[in-house]
Coordinates of C-alpha atoms in Angstrom, one line a residue:
M6 CA 52.0 204.5 -130.3
K7 CA 49.7 201.5 -129.0
R8 CA 48.5 199.1 -131.5
I9 CA 45.9 196.6 -130.8
I10 CA 43.7 193.7 -133.1
F11 CA 40.0 194.2 -133.1
L12 CA 38.6 190.5 -134.2
I13 CA 35.3 190.9 -136.5
A14 CA 32.4 190.2 -134.0
A15 CA 28.7 191.3 -133.3
A16 CA 30.0 192.7 -130.0
I17 CA 27.1 194.7 -128.5
L18 CA 25.7 192.6 -126.7
F19 CA 26.0 189.9 -129.1
S20 CA 29.2 188.6 -129.1
G21 CA 29.3 185.2 -131.1
Q22 CA 33.0 184.4 -130.7
Y23 CA 34.2 185.9 -127.2
L24 CA 31.4 186.1 -124.5
F25 CA 27.9 185.4 -124.2
S26 CA 28.0 181.3 -123.5
Q27 CA 25.9 182.8 -120.6
N28 CA 22.6 184.1 -120.4
Y29 CA 22.4 188.1 -120.1
S30 CA 19.8 190.7 -120.2
L31 CA 19.7 193.4 -123.0
V32 CA 18.7 197.2 -122.2
E33 CA 17.9 199.3 -124.6
R34 CA 16.7 202.9 -123.1
T35 CA 15.3 205.7 -125.0
D36 CA 14.8 209.3 -124.2
L37 CA 13.8 211.0 -127.2
R38 CA 11.9 214.8 -127.7
R39 CA 9.4 214.1 -130.5
Y40 CA 8.3 216.8 -133.1
D41 CA 5.1 216.5 -135.4
N42 CA 5.5 218.4 -138.4
G43 CA 7.8 220.7 -136.6
K44 CA 6.1 220.7 -133.3
Y45 CA 7.0 219.8 -130.4
T46 CA 4.8 217.0 -129.2
G47 CA 6.6 215.5 -125.9
L48 CA 9.2 213.5 -124.5
V49 CA 9.5 210.0 -125.2
S50 CA 11.0 207.3 -122.7
R51 CA 11.1 204.0 -123.5
E52 CA 13.1 201.0 -122.4
V53 CA 13.4 197.7 -123.9
R54 CA 14.4 195.0 -121.6
S55 CA 15.3 191.3 -122.7
F56 CA 16.6 188.0 -121.1
I57 CA 18.8 186.1 -123.7
V58 CA 19.4 182.5 -123.3
A59 CA 22.5 181.4 -125.0
K60 CA 22.7 177.7 -126.0
P61 CA 24.8 175.5 -128.5
D62 CA 23.8 175.4 -132.5
S63 CA 23.2 171.9 -132.9
Q64 CA 24.1 172.3 -136.4
N65 CA 27.5 174.0 -135.8
K66 CA 29.1 173.8 -132.6
E67 CA 31.4 176.7 -133.1
E68 CA 28.2 179.4 -133.3
K69 CA 25.6 179.7 -131.0
I70 CA 21.8 180.5 -130.9
Y71 CA 19.9 182.8 -128.7
D72 CA 16.4 182.7 -127.7
G73 CA 15.3 186.4 -126.3
N74 CA 12.2 187.3 -124.4
F75 CA 11.6 191.1 -125.2
Y76 CA 9.3 193.5 -123.2
V77 CA 8.8 197.3 -123.5
L78 CA 8.2 199.7 -120.6
E79 CA 7.5 202.7 -122.0
K80 CA 6.5 206.5 -120.7
T81 CA 5.2 209.3 -122.9
K82 CA 5.3 212.6 -121.0
R83 CA 3.1 214.9 -122.9
N84 CA 1.1 217.7 -120.6
T85 CA 1.9 216.2 -117.6
M86 CA 0.2 212.5 -118.6
N87 CA 2.2 209.4 -118.1
V88 CA 1.0 206.2 -119.9
K89 CA 2.6 202.9 -118.9
R90 CA 1.9 199.2 -119.9
P91 CA 0.5 197.3 -116.7
L92 CA 2.4 194.3 -117.3
N93 CA 5.2 193.2 -119.2
T94 CA 4.4 191.0 -122.4
A95 CA 7.0 189.0 -123.8
I96 CA 8.1 189.4 -127.4
P97 CA 9.9 186.4 -128.7
S98 CA 13.2 186.8 -130.3
S99 CA 15.8 184.2 -131.8
F100 CA 18.9 184.7 -133.7
K101 CA 22.2 182.9 -134.4
I102 CA 25.6 184.7 -134.6
L103 CA 27.7 183.5 -137.6
S104 CA 31.9 182.8 -137.0
D105 CA 32.6 186.2 -138.5
G106 CA 30.3 187.8 -136.4
D107 CA 27.3 188.4 -138.6
M108 CA 23.7 188.1 -136.9
I109 CA 20.8 186.1 -138.6
M110 CA 17.4 186.3 -137.4
L111 CA 15.6 183.2 -137.2
E112 CA 12.3 184.5 -135.3
D113 CA 11.9 188.1 -136.1
N114 CA 9.4 190.7 -134.1
G115 CA 11.5 193.7 -134.4
Y116 CA 14.0 192.9 -131.5
P117 CA 16.8 193.4 -131.1
S118 CA 17.0 196.9 -132.5
F119 CA 20.4 197.1 -133.7
R120 CA 21.8 193.9 -135.3
S121 CA 25.5 193.2 -136.2
F122 CA 26.5 196.4 -134.5
P123 CA 29.1 197.1 -133.4
S124 CA 31.5 195.4 -135.5
F125 CA 35.3 195.2 -135.6
T126 CA 38.3 195.0 -138.1
D127 CA 40.5 192.4 -138.2
R128 CA 43.6 194.4 -139.0
Q129 CA 46.1 195.9 -136.6
I130 CA 44.9 199.7 -135.7
S131 CA 46.1 202.4 -133.5
I132 CA 44.3 205.1 -131.7
G133 CA 43.0 207.4 -134.1
D134 CA 42.1 204.7 -137.1
S135 CA 38.9 204.1 -138.4
W136 CA 37.3 201.3 -140.0
N137 CA 33.9 200.7 -141.9
A138 CA 31.1 197.9 -141.8
N139 CA 27.6 197.2 -142.3
A140 CA 24.7 196.8 -140.0
L141 CA 20.9 196.7 -139.7
R142 CA 18.7 199.1 -137.5
S143 CA 14.9 197.7 -136.8
C144 CA 12.5 200.4 -135.7
D145 CA 8.9 201.1 -135.2
P146 CA 8.8 205.3 -134.7
L147 CA 4.7 205.5 -134.3
N148 CA 4.2 202.1 -132.2
K149 CA 2.7 200.7 -134.6
N150 CA 4.1 197.2 -134.1
I151 CA 5.1 197.4 -138.0
F152 CA 9.2 197.6 -137.8
T153 CA 11.3 198.9 -140.9
V154 CA 14.7 197.4 -140.9
M155 CA 17.1 199.6 -142.3
P156 CA 20.6 198.8 -143.7
I157 CA 23.3 201.2 -141.9
Y158 CA 26.9 201.7 -143.1
V159 CA 28.7 202.4 -139.9
Q160 CA 32.0 204.4 -139.6
Y161 CA 34.4 203.4 -136.4
T162 CA 37.1 205.4 -134.6
Y163 CA 39.2 204.2 -132.1
L164 CA 39.3 207.2 -129.8
K165 CA 41.3 206.2 -126.8
D166 CA 41.7 204.0 -123.8
D167 CA 39.9 204.2 -120.7
V168 CA 38.6 202.8 -117.3
F169 CA 34.7 202.1 -116.9
Y170 CA 33.4 201.1 -113.7
G171 CA 36.9 199.3 -113.0
E172 CA 37.2 197.7 -116.2
E173 CA 39.7 198.7 -118.7
V174 CA 37.9 199.6 -122.0
Y175 CA 38.7 200.7 -125.7
V176 CA 36.8 204.0 -126.1
V177 CA 35.3 203.9 -130.0
Q178 CA 32.9 205.8 -131.7
A179 CA 30.3 205.0 -134.4
K180 CA 28.8 207.5 -136.8
W181 CA 26.0 206.7 -139.2
A182 CA 23.5 208.8 -141.3
T183 CA 19.8 207.4 -141.7
R184 CA 19.3 207.0 -145.3
Y185 CA 15.8 205.3 -146.5
T186 CA 13.5 205.4 -149.1
A187 CA 10.8 203.1 -149.5
G188 CA 11.0 200.3 -151.8
E189 CA 14.7 200.0 -151.8
S190 CA 15.1 197.6 -148.5
E191 CA 15.2 193.9 -149.1
F192 CA 13.9 193.6 -145.3
N193 CA 10.6 194.0 -143.9
C194 CA 9.2 197.6 -143.9
D195 CA 5.9 199.7 -142.9
P196 CA 4.5 200.4 -146.1
D197 CA 3.3 203.9 -144.9
L198 CA 6.8 205.4 -144.0
Q199 CA 8.2 206.7 -147.5
K200 CA 11.4 208.2 -146.1
A201 CA 13.8 208.7 -143.3
S202 CA 16.9 210.8 -143.0
G203 CA 19.0 212.1 -140.2
S204 CA 22.4 211.2 -138.0
H205 CA 23.5 209.3 -135.2
T206 CA 26.9 209.8 -133.2
A207 CA 27.4 206.9 -130.8
T208 CA 30.4 206.5 -128.3
M209 CA 31.1 203.0 -127.1
N210 CA 33.2 201.2 -124.2
I211 CA 34.4 198.0 -125.1
S212 CA 36.0 195.9 -122.7
K213 CA 39.7 194.9 -123.4
K214 CA 38.9 191.2 -121.7
T215 CA 36.0 190.1 -123.5
K216 CA 35.6 192.5 -126.7
N217 CA 32.2 193.1 -125.9
A218 CA 30.6 196.4 -125.6
L219 CA 29.7 197.5 -122.0
V220 CA 27.8 200.5 -122.7
V221 CA 26.4 202.6 -125.9
R222 CA 25.1 206.2 -126.0
D223 CA 24.0 207.1 -129.3
S224 CA 23.1 210.9 -129.8
V225 CA 20.1 211.0 -132.6
D226 CA 18.6 213.2 -134.9
E227 CA 16.4 212.1 -137.3
T228 CA 13.0 212.6 -139.2
F229 CA 10.6 209.8 -140.6
F230 CA 8.1 210.7 -143.6
Y231 CA 4.7 209.1 -143.8
A232 CA 2.5 208.6 -147.0
D233 CA 0.0 210.9 -145.3
G234 CA 2.2 214.0 -145.2
K235 CA 3.3 213.5 -141.5
Q236 CA 7.1 214.4 -140.5
I237 CA 8.2 213.0 -137.2
T238 CA 11.2 214.2 -135.9
F239 CA 13.2 212.5 -132.7
K240 CA 16.2 214.1 -131.0
G241 CA 17.8 213.0 -128.2
T242 CA 19.5 209.5 -127.0
I243 CA 19.7 205.8 -127.3
S244 CA 21.7 203.8 -124.5
L245 CA 22.3 200.2 -124.9
F246 CA 24.1 197.9 -122.3
T247 CA 23.9 194.6 -120.9
E248 CA 23.3 193.3 -117.3
Y249 CA 23.6 189.9 -115.9
P250 CA 21.5 188.0 -113.6
P251 CA 22.4 188.3 -110.2
K252 CA 23.6 185.1 -108.6
I253 CA 21.1 182.9 -106.8
N254 CA 21.4 180.1 -104.2
G255 CA 19.7 177.6 -106.5
S256 CA 19.8 174.7 -104.7
E257 CA 18.0 176.3 -101.9
I258 CA 15.2 177.4 -103.9
I259 CA 15.0 173.8 -105.6
K260 CA 14.9 172.6 -101.8
K261 CA 12.1 174.9 -100.6
L262 CA 10.0 174.7 -103.7
S263 CA 10.3 170.8 -104.4
A264 CA 8.4 170.2 -101.1
Q265 CA 5.5 171.3 -102.5
K266 CA 3.4 168.9 -103.7
D267 CA 1.9 170.5 -106.4
I268 CA 5.1 172.2 -108.2
A269 CA 7.4 170.5 -110.4
V270 CA 10.6 172.0 -110.2
S271 CA 13.3 172.0 -112.9
K272 CA 16.7 173.1 -114.2
T273 CA 16.7 174.5 -117.7
D274 CA 19.2 176.6 -119.7
A275 CA 17.1 179.7 -118.7
G276 CA 17.0 179.0 -114.9
I277 CA 14.9 177.2 -112.6
M278 CA 11.4 176.4 -113.5
L279 CA 8.3 175.8 -111.6
T280 CA 5.9 173.9 -113.3
L281 CA 2.3 174.8 -112.3
S282 CA 0.1 172.1 -113.5
D283 CA -2.5 171.8 -111.0
L284 CA -3.8 175.1 -110.9
K285 CA -7.6 175.4 -111.1
F286 CA -9.1 178.3 -113.5
K287 CA -12.6 178.7 -114.5
S288 CA -13.3 176.9 -117.6
D289 CA -12.1 178.6 -120.6
S290 CA -11.2 181.5 -118.2
A291 CA -8.1 183.2 -116.5
E292 CA -9.8 183.5 -113.3
L293 CA -8.4 181.3 -110.6
L294 CA -10.8 179.2 -108.6
P295 CA -11.0 179.5 -104.6
G296 CA -8.2 177.1 -103.3
Q297 CA -5.0 178.3 -104.7
T298 CA -3.9 180.7 -102.2
Q299 CA -1.5 178.5 -100.1
L300 CA 0.2 177.3 -103.1
L301 CA 0.5 180.8 -104.4
D302 CA 1.9 182.2 -101.2
S303 CA 4.4 179.3 -100.5
I304 CA 5.8 180.8 -104.5
A305 CA 5.6 184.2 -103.2
Q306 CA 7.6 183.4 -100.3
V307 CA 10.5 182.4 -102.3
L308 CA 10.6 184.9 -105.4
K309 CA 10.2 188.0 -103.2
P310 CA 13.2 188.1 -101.7
L311 CA 14.9 188.1 -105.2
E312 CA 14.6 191.6 -105.9
K313 CA 16.9 192.0 -109.0
T314 CA 15.8 188.6 -110.5
Q315 CA 13.7 188.4 -113.5
F316 CA 11.0 185.9 -113.7
L317 CA 8.9 184.6 -116.8
I318 CA 5.4 183.5 -116.4
E319 CA 4.5 181.3 -119.4
G320 CA 0.5 179.9 -120.0
H321 CA 0.1 177.0 -121.9
T322 CA -3.2 175.0 -122.8
A323 CA -4.3 171.9 -124.6
S324 CA -5.0 172.0 -128.1
T325 CA -8.6 172.3 -128.9
G326 CA -8.3 173.4 -132.5
N327 CA -8.7 177.2 -131.4
E328 CA -5.1 178.4 -132.0
K329 CA -5.9 182.4 -131.6
G330 CA -8.0 181.4 -128.7
E331 CA -5.6 179.4 -126.9
L332 CA -2.7 181.8 -127.2
E333 CA -5.0 184.7 -125.7
L334 CA -6.2 182.2 -123.0
S335 CA -2.7 181.4 -121.9
L336 CA -1.2 184.9 -121.9
E337 CA -4.3 185.7 -119.9
R338 CA -3.5 182.9 -117.2
A339 CA 0.1 184.1 -117.2
Y340 CA -1.5 187.4 -116.5
S341 CA -3.5 186.4 -113.6
I342 CA -0.6 184.7 -111.8
A343 CA 1.6 187.7 -112.2
R344 CA -1.2 189.9 -110.5
E345 CA -1.6 187.3 -107.9
L346 CA 2.1 187.1 -107.2
S347 CA 2.6 191.1 -107.5
R348 CA -0.1 191.4 -104.8
R349 CA 1.9 189.0 -102.3
G350 CA 5.1 191.3 -102.9
V351 CA 6.9 190.0 -106.2
N352 CA 8.5 192.6 -108.1
E353 CA 5.8 193.4 -111.1
E354 CA 8.5 195.1 -113.0
M355 CA 10.7 191.8 -113.0
I356 CA 7.9 189.9 -114.3
I357 CA 7.9 188.9 -118.0
C358 CA 4.3 187.2 -119.1
K359 CA 4.2 185.1 -122.2
G360 CA 1.5 182.6 -123.8
S361 CA 2.4 179.7 -125.8
G362 CA -1.2 178.4 -126.2
S363 CA -0.6 174.6 -127.3
H364 CA 2.7 174.8 -129.3
K365 CA 4.8 173.4 -126.5
P366 CA 2.7 170.4 -125.1
A367 CA 4.2 168.2 -122.2
A368 CA 2.2 164.9 -123.0
D369 CA -0.1 163.4 -125.6
N370 CA -3.0 165.9 -126.2
S371 CA -5.1 162.8 -127.5
T372 CA -5.8 161.8 -124.0
P373 CA -7.6 163.4 -120.9
E374 CA -4.7 162.9 -118.8
G375 CA -2.3 164.4 -121.4
R376 CA -4.5 167.2 -122.0
A377 CA -4.6 168.1 -118.4
K378 CA -0.7 168.2 -118.1
N379 CA -0.7 170.4 -121.0
R380 CA -3.1 173.2 -119.1
R381 CA -0.3 174.5 -117.1
V382 CA 1.6 177.6 -115.9
E383 CA 5.5 177.7 -115.8
I384 CA 7.3 180.0 -113.7
T385 CA 11.3 180.2 -114.6
I386 CA 13.3 182.0 -112.3
L387 CA 15.8 183.4 -114.7
E388 CA 19.4 182.9 -114.1

């Protein structure tokens, strides 16, 4: 019987040792039937997408730090009614992968949902062999933006070898039970969630070449019990997979946009960044003043053909001492540019909007010239 060696690594999509020296996109698709106190209330379809930027850890060159911007596309189908977010708001996340494969969150806003999963064994195994490992799962069943992080204990079984979209893979099954009781977890929790129980059975295709999970399909049946007596049950599937940004002609894009006097073009870890520091908005408003059409037309001409490429639009402000107001205004200005580009044919579904307020100054905020430079919008072509 064929024997292989799996090395410990948080391979889903987060491999510390093997891959993801490059940027990538993590996708989580959920299709679950929801039952409130035993009564069917609709199909919840959610897609969480992200763009993850991989860079070396300055403290330890053998490890990497990953900065991600997650966004949620959700449709809740009930009585033929569809609800969808109009624009994609970035949810920042930062984590690192240790050399043993454990994932450590540096900035935790609930995503990614699965952490240190799957994990492999360092012993030789054959088809049919099993091993166990700890992992974490972050969930927000009622979309309250209050996440509960649950420890999970996963049993893995090496089922067979196969080919997935032309790539040789190991097929591995993962099974675990949902077991949560309020007060027993050391991690962040929703105070209203009292208990959770259920089961998960996932089938994974693991690349033989990279040891990374190409796709995970998780069958779910679990119930959440809340302090007000409500019981919410979900049944269905969660699918996870990675995507890589398509190759673009970066030199040609830089050449085209550098010709515009109001655009500063630079190469970053995440991709090609366009800095628009001369956009004119109404004072303390996200409404563009007249005269910006030509600049936005030029940008849209370059971005529109990149149909499968993601774009991050990040708003920035000068520091005025009103941190909350600065964050809100910077996000609204990012939305404003996203809407203008969408009207010009850029695929809105591929745009992520982020507001950073005055947290990332480009110049000295104590001078009028510096504050002017800090009031800017950055568009990054993620690659």
